[in-house]
Amino acid sequence: MTIPLLDLGPSHKPLYAEFHAAFDRVLTTGRFIMGPEVEMFEREIAEVVGVRHAIAMSSGSDALLAALMALKVAPGDEVITTPYSFFATAGCIARLRATPVFVDVQPDTLNIDVDHVARAITPKTKAIIPIHLFGLPADLEELRELARRHDIVLVEDACQAIGATYRGASIGAIGDMATFSFFPSKNLGGFGDGGLLTTNSDDLARLVRMIRTHGSEKKYHHEIVGANFRLDALQAALLRVKLPHLDGWAAARKANADRYRVLFAAAGLDEIMLPPEPRDRTHVYHQFVIRAPHRDALRASLGESGIGTEVYYPVPLHLQPCFADLGYGKGDFPHAERAAHEVLALPMFPGLTESQQERVVGAIRAFVHTSGVTRPSAVS
Ligand SMILES: Cc1ncc(COP(=O)(O)O)c(C=O)c1O
């Protein structure tokens, strides 16, 4: 029996009847673009995030792009972000012909390092985009203070972290804007692409809503140049079925993470580093990412045992060919580069069973003992 990295079945199967009802509702009304399902979804998710405005978007990538368009980010502007994220976090900056300025991550959380951000700020800096990697919030309070002091904007890339909290507050409501993804594998995944932008600013919300529909508030009157960044009514209706279950699924993920910790401790696997869980924030475990010496060999061995894993991410953004003209090179961001060689995401989803987790950890233990790997030098 294989153990997939992600199995949506346990979350989806109990909801099939509600999904069908949501589909029928949209089919019957014939309102496929915008309309009441999108508006109700926006109201409901604004409540969950604890934010004034939630704007449903076509994807997390488009939400990031729209956020920067609303800030009028343009050629010559700099936006500081992390080299250790999914491509979209930096891609949105480059698409506006602005300059992504990368700074290294913290060695343990792999989230953006605030001290490095502070050193990278210049008069050209327009915004900072931290990402809450794998579901663990970045240092939002420090980042917000820094951004305020320099009069620059903080955009949270919350695409992997819906439902996470930071010092008691929900992420997505702390930065000036935040973006979420409903890519099917996300903790709140849709049935295709989808995303969200949240903000407490009435002005930014109005701008983003305009940008979402080709820069117009009144049909066929375009005040600015926008795009088609709308979420389908069908996606909104289906996501409304899943939204009330978000907390329960986050609790299930956390329980899985706790169980992995117990199993790793019992197996005496000191060679494997487990994801840190700082006390002042909650981790929603979009991914449970370990760090292992001989990662590629371990991954191959787990694959032979039918255990699904993934490497997020094998090449840091500053080393991607499309960013070659930014002039970064190997060695510029050692923590990000080291992580790229060591990280391995293990199966993690609501419904993952204890016996599946025992098999995963058992297979890692077997690999470590037969291959004689040793503990990597301390990460500092
Ligand atoms: C950190 C991060 N930012 C942005 C995105 C882009 O979201 P989407 O795939 O919905 O465009 C994703 C997810 O795919 C992500 O993980």
PDB file of C-alpha atoms in Angstrom, residues 140-314:
ATOM      1  CA  LEU A 140       5.346  39.694  11.456  1.00  0.00           C
ATOM      2  CA  GLU A 141       5.581  42.156  14.329  1.00  0.00           C
ATOM      3  CA  GLU A 142       9.216  42.981  13.675  1.00  0.00           C
ATOM      4  CA  LEU A 143       8.560  43.223   9.943  1.00  0.00           C
ATOM      5  CA  ARG A 144       5.565  45.493  10.475  1.00  0.00           C
ATOM      6  CA  GLU A 145       7.597  47.814  12.723  1.00  0.00           C
ATOM      7  CA  LEU A 146      10.417  47.924  10.198  1.00  0.00           C
ATOM      8  CA  ALA A 147       8.024  48.646   7.329  1.00  0.00           C
ATOM      9  CA  ARG A 148       6.298  51.420   9.284  1.00  0.00           C
ATOM     10  CA  ARG A 149       9.590  53.025  10.251  1.00  0.00           C
ATOM     11  CA  HIS A 150      10.630  53.209   6.603  1.00  0.00           C
ATOM     12  CA  ASP A 151       7.171  53.973   5.229  1.00  0.00           C
ATOM     13  CA  ILE A 152       7.102  50.893   3.058  1.00  0.00           C
ATOM     14  CA  VAL A 153       4.339  48.362   2.604  1.00  0.00           C
ATOM     15  CA  LEU A 154       4.188  44.885   4.095  1.00  0.00           C
ATOM     16  CA  VAL A 155       2.501  42.259   1.902  1.00  0.00           C
ATOM     17  CA  GLU A 156       2.149  38.868   3.570  1.00  0.00           C
ATOM     18  CA  ASP A 157       2.444  35.932   1.180  1.00  0.00           C
ATOM     19  CA  ALA A 158       0.057  33.797   3.213  1.00  0.00           C
ATOM     20  CA  CYS A 159      -0.569  31.319   0.384  1.00  0.00           C
ATOM     21  CA  GLN A 160       0.601  28.370   2.505  1.00  0.00           C
ATOM     22  CA  ALA A 161      -0.664  29.460   5.885  1.00  0.00           C
ATOM     23  CA  ILE A 162      -4.393  30.095   5.992  1.00  0.00           C
ATOM     24  CA  GLY A 163      -5.621  29.762   9.577  1.00  0.00           C
ATOM     25  CA  ALA A 164      -2.219  30.288  11.214  1.00  0.00           C
ATOM     26  CA  THR A 165      -1.874  32.795  14.038  1.00  0.00           C
ATOM     27  CA  TYR A 166       0.952  35.027  15.176  1.00  0.00           C
ATOM     28  CA  ARG A 167       1.011  36.235  18.807  1.00  0.00           C
ATOM     29  CA  GLY A 168      -2.724  35.562  19.004  1.00  0.00           C
ATOM     30  CA  ALA A 169      -3.657  37.407  15.811  1.00  0.00           C
ATOM     31  CA  SER A 170      -4.651  35.790  12.575  1.00  0.00           C
ATOM     32  CA  ILE A 171      -2.091  36.041   9.792  1.00  0.00           C
ATOM     33  CA  GLY A 172      -3.483  37.860   6.773  1.00  0.00           C
ATOM     34  CA  ALA A 173      -4.676  40.725   8.949  1.00  0.00           C
ATOM     35  CA  ILE A 174      -1.292  41.968  10.190  1.00  0.00           C
ATOM     36  CA  GLY A 175       0.428  43.199   7.024  1.00  0.00           C
ATOM     37  CA  ASP A 176      -1.004  45.990   4.876  1.00  0.00           C
ATOM     38  CA  MET A 177      -2.178  43.304   2.483  1.00  0.00           C
ATOM     39  CA  ALA A 178      -2.016  39.528   2.386  1.00  0.00           C
ATOM     40  CA  THR A 179      -2.458  36.939  -0.323  1.00  0.00           C
ATOM     41  CA  PHE A 180      -3.807  33.399  -0.138  1.00  0.00           C
ATOM     42  CA  SER A 181      -3.949  30.523  -2.620  1.00  0.00           C
ATOM     43  CA  PHE A 182      -6.721  27.984  -3.064  1.00  0.00           C
ATOM     44  CA  PHE A 183      -4.587  25.724  -5.277  1.00  0.00           C
ATOM     45  CA  PRO A 184      -6.110  22.258  -4.712  1.00  0.00           C
ATOM     46  CA  SER A 185      -3.275  21.024  -2.481  1.00  0.00           C
ATOM     47  CA  LYS A 186      -3.483  23.994  -0.117  1.00  0.00           C
ATOM     48  CA  ASN A 187      -5.029  23.686   3.365  1.00  0.00           C
ATOM     49  CA  LEU A 188      -8.142  25.312   1.899  1.00  0.00           C
ATOM     50  CA  GLY A 189      -7.932  23.996  -1.649  1.00  0.00           C
ATOM     51  CA  GLY A 190     -10.424  24.615  -4.416  1.00  0.00           C
ATOM     52  CA  PHE A 191     -11.236  22.526  -7.468  1.00  0.00           C
ATOM     53  CA  GLY A 192      -8.957  24.425  -9.788  1.00  0.00           C
ATOM     54  CA  ASP A 193      -7.119  27.702  -9.347  1.00  0.00           C
ATOM     55  CA  GLY A 194      -8.244  30.361  -6.908  1.00  0.00           C
ATOM     56  CA  GLY A 195      -6.884  32.942  -4.520  1.00  0.00           C
ATOM     57  CA  LEU A 196      -7.656  35.765  -2.139  1.00  0.00           C
ATOM     58  CA  LEU A 197      -6.332  39.165  -1.162  1.00  0.00           C
ATOM     59  CA  THR A 198      -7.067  40.570   2.278  1.00  0.00           C
ATOM     60  CA  THR A 199      -6.566  44.070   3.654  1.00  0.00           C
ATOM     61  CA  ASN A 200      -7.879  46.384   6.345  1.00  0.00           C
ATOM     62  CA  SER A 201      -7.407  49.399   4.083  1.00  0.00           C
ATOM     63  CA  ASP A 202     -10.569  50.665   2.364  1.00  0.00           C
ATOM     64  CA  ASP A 203      -8.474  52.467  -0.268  1.00  0.00           C
ATOM     65  CA  LEU A 204      -6.360  49.448  -1.178  1.00  0.00           C
ATOM     66  CA  ALA A 205      -9.457  47.224  -1.230  1.00  0.00           C
ATOM     67  CA  ARG A 206     -11.190  49.538  -3.680  1.00  0.00           C
ATOM     68  CA  LEU A 207      -8.141  49.599  -5.916  1.00  0.00           C
ATOM     69  CA  VAL A 208      -7.716  45.822  -5.866  1.00  0.00           C
ATOM     70  CA  ARG A 209     -11.395  45.288  -6.668  1.00  0.00           C
ATOM     71  CA  MET A 210     -10.954  47.577  -9.653  1.00  0.00           C
ATOM     72  CA  ILE A 211      -7.751  45.865 -10.763  1.00  0.00           C
ATOM     73  CA  ARG A 212      -9.585  42.517 -10.541  1.00  0.00           C
ATOM     74  CA  THR A 213     -12.025  43.616 -13.254  1.00  0.00           C
ATOM     75  CA  HIS A 214      -9.828  45.408 -15.784  1.00  0.00           C
ATOM     76  CA  GLY A 215      -9.558  48.571 -13.716  1.00  0.00           C
ATOM     77  CA  SER A 216     -13.243  49.382 -13.809  1.00  0.00           C
ATOM     78  CA  GLU A 217     -15.864  50.020 -11.155  1.00  0.00           C
ATOM     79  CA  LYS A 218     -18.537  50.943 -13.669  1.00  0.00           C
ATOM     80  CA  LYS A 219     -18.919  48.491 -16.554  1.00  0.00           C
ATOM     81  CA  TYR A 220     -16.938  49.516 -19.659  1.00  0.00           C
ATOM     82  CA  HIS A 221     -15.406  52.543 -17.886  1.00  0.00           C
ATOM     83  CA  HIS A 222     -11.732  51.889 -17.072  1.00  0.00           C
ATOM     84  CA  GLU A 223     -10.025  54.209 -14.602  1.00  0.00           C
ATOM     85  CA  ILE A 224      -6.797  52.195 -14.482  1.00  0.00           C
ATOM     86  CA  VAL A 225      -5.358  49.217 -16.341  1.00  0.00           C
ATOM     87  CA  GLY A 226      -6.238  46.002 -14.556  1.00  0.00           C
ATOM     88  CA  ALA A 227      -6.834  42.426 -15.643  1.00  0.00           C
ATOM     89  CA  ASN A 228      -9.250  39.549 -15.291  1.00  0.00           C
ATOM     90  CA  PHE A 229      -8.363  38.307 -11.821  1.00  0.00           C
ATOM     91  CA  ARG A 230     -11.832  37.030 -10.846  1.00  0.00           C
ATOM     92  CA  LEU A 231     -12.637  33.855  -8.909  1.00  0.00           C
ATOM     93  CA  ASP A 232     -15.323  31.698 -10.540  1.00  0.00           C
ATOM     94  CA  ALA A 233     -18.684  31.565  -8.761  1.00  0.00           C
ATOM     95  CA  LEU A 234     -18.448  27.771  -8.835  1.00  0.00           C
ATOM     96  CA  GLN A 235     -15.103  27.821  -7.000  1.00  0.00           C
ATOM     97  CA  ALA A 236     -16.559  30.217  -4.425  1.00  0.00           C
ATOM     98  CA  ALA A 237     -19.586  27.961  -3.876  1.00  0.00           C
ATOM     99  CA  LEU A 238     -17.396  24.871  -3.436  1.00  0.00           C
ATOM    100  CA  LEU A 239     -14.920  26.680  -1.179  1.00  0.00           C
ATOM    101  CA  ARG A 240     -17.856  27.802   1.005  1.00  0.00           C
ATOM    102  CA  VAL A 241     -18.545  24.113   1.675  1.00  0.00           C
ATOM    103  CA  LYS A 242     -14.961  23.571   2.837  1.00  0.00           C
ATOM    104  CA  LEU A 243     -14.400  26.791   4.798  1.00  0.00           C
ATOM    105  CA  PRO A 244     -16.244  25.728   8.001  1.00  0.00           C
ATOM    106  CA  HIS A 245     -13.928  22.702   8.220  1.00  0.00           C
ATOM    107  CA  LEU A 246     -10.684  24.662   8.060  1.00  0.00           C
ATOM    108  CA  ASP A 247     -10.083  24.753  11.828  1.00  0.00           C
ATOM    109  CA  GLY A 248     -10.791  21.046  12.226  1.00  0.00           C
ATOM    110  CA  TRP A 249      -8.419  20.190   9.400  1.00  0.00           C
ATOM    111  CA  ALA A 250      -5.707  22.437  10.890  1.00  0.00           C
ATOM    112  CA  ALA A 251      -6.135  20.595  14.209  1.00  0.00           C
ATOM    113  CA  ALA A 252      -5.796  17.268  12.395  1.00  0.00           C
ATOM    114  CA  ARG A 253      -2.595  18.448  10.708  1.00  0.00           C
ATOM    115  CA  LYS A 254      -1.204  19.613  14.053  1.00  0.00           C
ATOM    116  CA  ALA A 255      -2.073  16.243  15.618  1.00  0.00           C
ATOM    117  CA  ASN A 256      -0.209  14.528  12.763  1.00  0.00           C
ATOM    118  CA  ALA A 257       2.803  16.779  13.357  1.00  0.00           C
ATOM    119  CA  ASP A 258       2.764  16.006  17.089  1.00  0.00           C
ATOM    120  CA  ARG A 259       2.596  12.305  16.290  1.00  0.00           C
ATOM    121  CA  TYR A 260       5.534  12.552  13.893  1.00  0.00           C
ATOM    122  CA  ARG A 261       7.537  14.202  16.687  1.00  0.00           C
ATOM    123  CA  VAL A 262       6.728  11.388  19.112  1.00  0.00           C
ATOM    124  CA  LEU A 263       7.563   8.730  16.531  1.00  0.00           C
ATOM    125  CA  PHE A 264      10.867  10.372  15.556  1.00  0.00           C
ATOM    126  CA  ALA A 265      11.845  10.710  19.228  1.00  0.00           C
ATOM    127  CA  ALA A 266      10.991   7.066  19.885  1.00  0.00           C
ATOM    128  CA  ALA A 267      13.039   6.011  16.851  1.00  0.00           C
ATOM    129  CA  GLY A 268      16.072   7.943  18.161  1.00  0.00           C
ATOM    130  CA  LEU A 269      16.540   9.643  14.813  1.00  0.00           C
ATOM    131  CA  ASP A 270      18.826  12.511  15.865  1.00  0.00           C
ATOM    132  CA  GLU A 271      20.127  12.744  12.298  1.00  0.00           C
ATOM    133  CA  ILE A 272      16.812  14.165  11.158  1.00  0.00           C
ATOM    134  CA  MET A 273      15.869  17.765  11.964  1.00  0.00           C
ATOM    135  CA  LEU A 274      12.171  18.342  12.550  1.00  0.00           C
ATOM    136  CA  PRO A 275      10.382  21.608  11.733  1.00  0.00           C
ATOM    137  CA  PRO A 276      10.651  24.235  14.502  1.00  0.00           C
ATOM    138  CA  GLU A 277       7.474  25.377  16.210  1.00  0.00           C
ATOM    139  CA  PRO A 278       8.060  28.754  17.932  1.00  0.00           C
ATOM    140  CA  ARG A 279       5.745  29.232  20.910  1.00  0.00           C
ATOM    141  CA  ASP A 280       4.376  32.623  19.909  1.00  0.00           C
ATOM    142  CA  ARG A 281       2.712  31.413  16.696  1.00  0.00           C
ATOM    143  CA  THR A 282       0.728  28.482  15.388  1.00  0.00           C
ATOM    144  CA  HIS A 283       1.946  26.299  12.548  1.00  0.00           C
ATOM    145  CA  VAL A 284      -0.804  24.984  10.274  1.00  0.00           C
ATOM    146  CA  TYR A 285       1.477  22.383   8.694  1.00  0.00           C
ATOM    147  CA  HIS A 286       0.668  22.934   5.066  1.00  0.00           C
ATOM    148  CA  GLN A 287       3.778  20.777   4.819  1.00  0.00           C
ATOM    149  CA  PHE A 288       5.697  18.776   7.416  1.00  0.00           C
ATOM    150  CA  VAL A 289       9.256  19.322   6.224  1.00  0.00           C
ATOM    151  CA  ILE A 290      12.193  17.504   7.747  1.00  0.00           C
ATOM    152  CA  ARG A 291      15.852  18.126   6.991  1.00  0.00           C
ATOM    153  CA  ALA A 292      17.988  15.134   6.333  1.00  0.00           C
ATOM    154  CA  PRO A 293      21.551  14.366   5.308  1.00  0.00           C
ATOM    155  CA  HIS A 294      21.619  12.366   2.056  1.00  0.00           C
ATOM    156  CA  ARG A 295      18.164  13.711   1.298  1.00  0.00           C
ATOM    157  CA  ASP A 296      18.043  12.485  -2.303  1.00  0.00           C
ATOM    158  CA  ALA A 297      19.003   8.942  -1.363  1.00  0.00           C
ATOM    159  CA  LEU A 298      16.455   8.997   1.469  1.00  0.00           C
ATOM    160  CA  ARG A 299      13.788  10.220  -0.909  1.00  0.00           C
ATOM    161  CA  ALA A 300      14.584   7.472  -3.408  1.00  0.00           C
ATOM    162  CA  SER A 301      14.472   4.868  -0.666  1.00  0.00           C
ATOM    163  CA  LEU A 302      11.082   6.109   0.595  1.00  0.00           C
ATOM    164  CA  GLY A 303       9.819   6.114  -2.978  1.00  0.00           C
ATOM    165  CA  GLU A 304      10.770   2.440  -3.301  1.00  0.00           C
ATOM    166  CA  SER A 305       8.689   1.774  -0.180  1.00  0.00           C
ATOM    167  CA  GLY A 306       5.713   3.520  -1.770  1.00  0.00           C
ATOM    168  CA  ILE A 307       5.957   6.645   0.381  1.00  0.00           C
ATOM    169  CA  GLY A 308       5.299   9.950  -1.347  1.00  0.00           C
ATOM    170  CA  THR A 309       7.586  12.900  -0.585  1.00  0.00           C
ATOM    171  CA  GLU A 310       8.462  16.198  -2.245  1.00  0.00           C
ATOM    172  CA  VAL A 311      11.296  18.710  -2.241  1.00  0.00           C
ATOM    173  CA  TYR A 312      10.110  22.263  -1.604  1.00  0.00           C
ATOM    174  CA  TYR A 313      12.274  23.769  -3.115  1.00  0.00           C
ATOM    175  CA  PRO A 314      15.247  22.272  -4.976  1.00  0.00           C
TER     176      PRO A 314
END
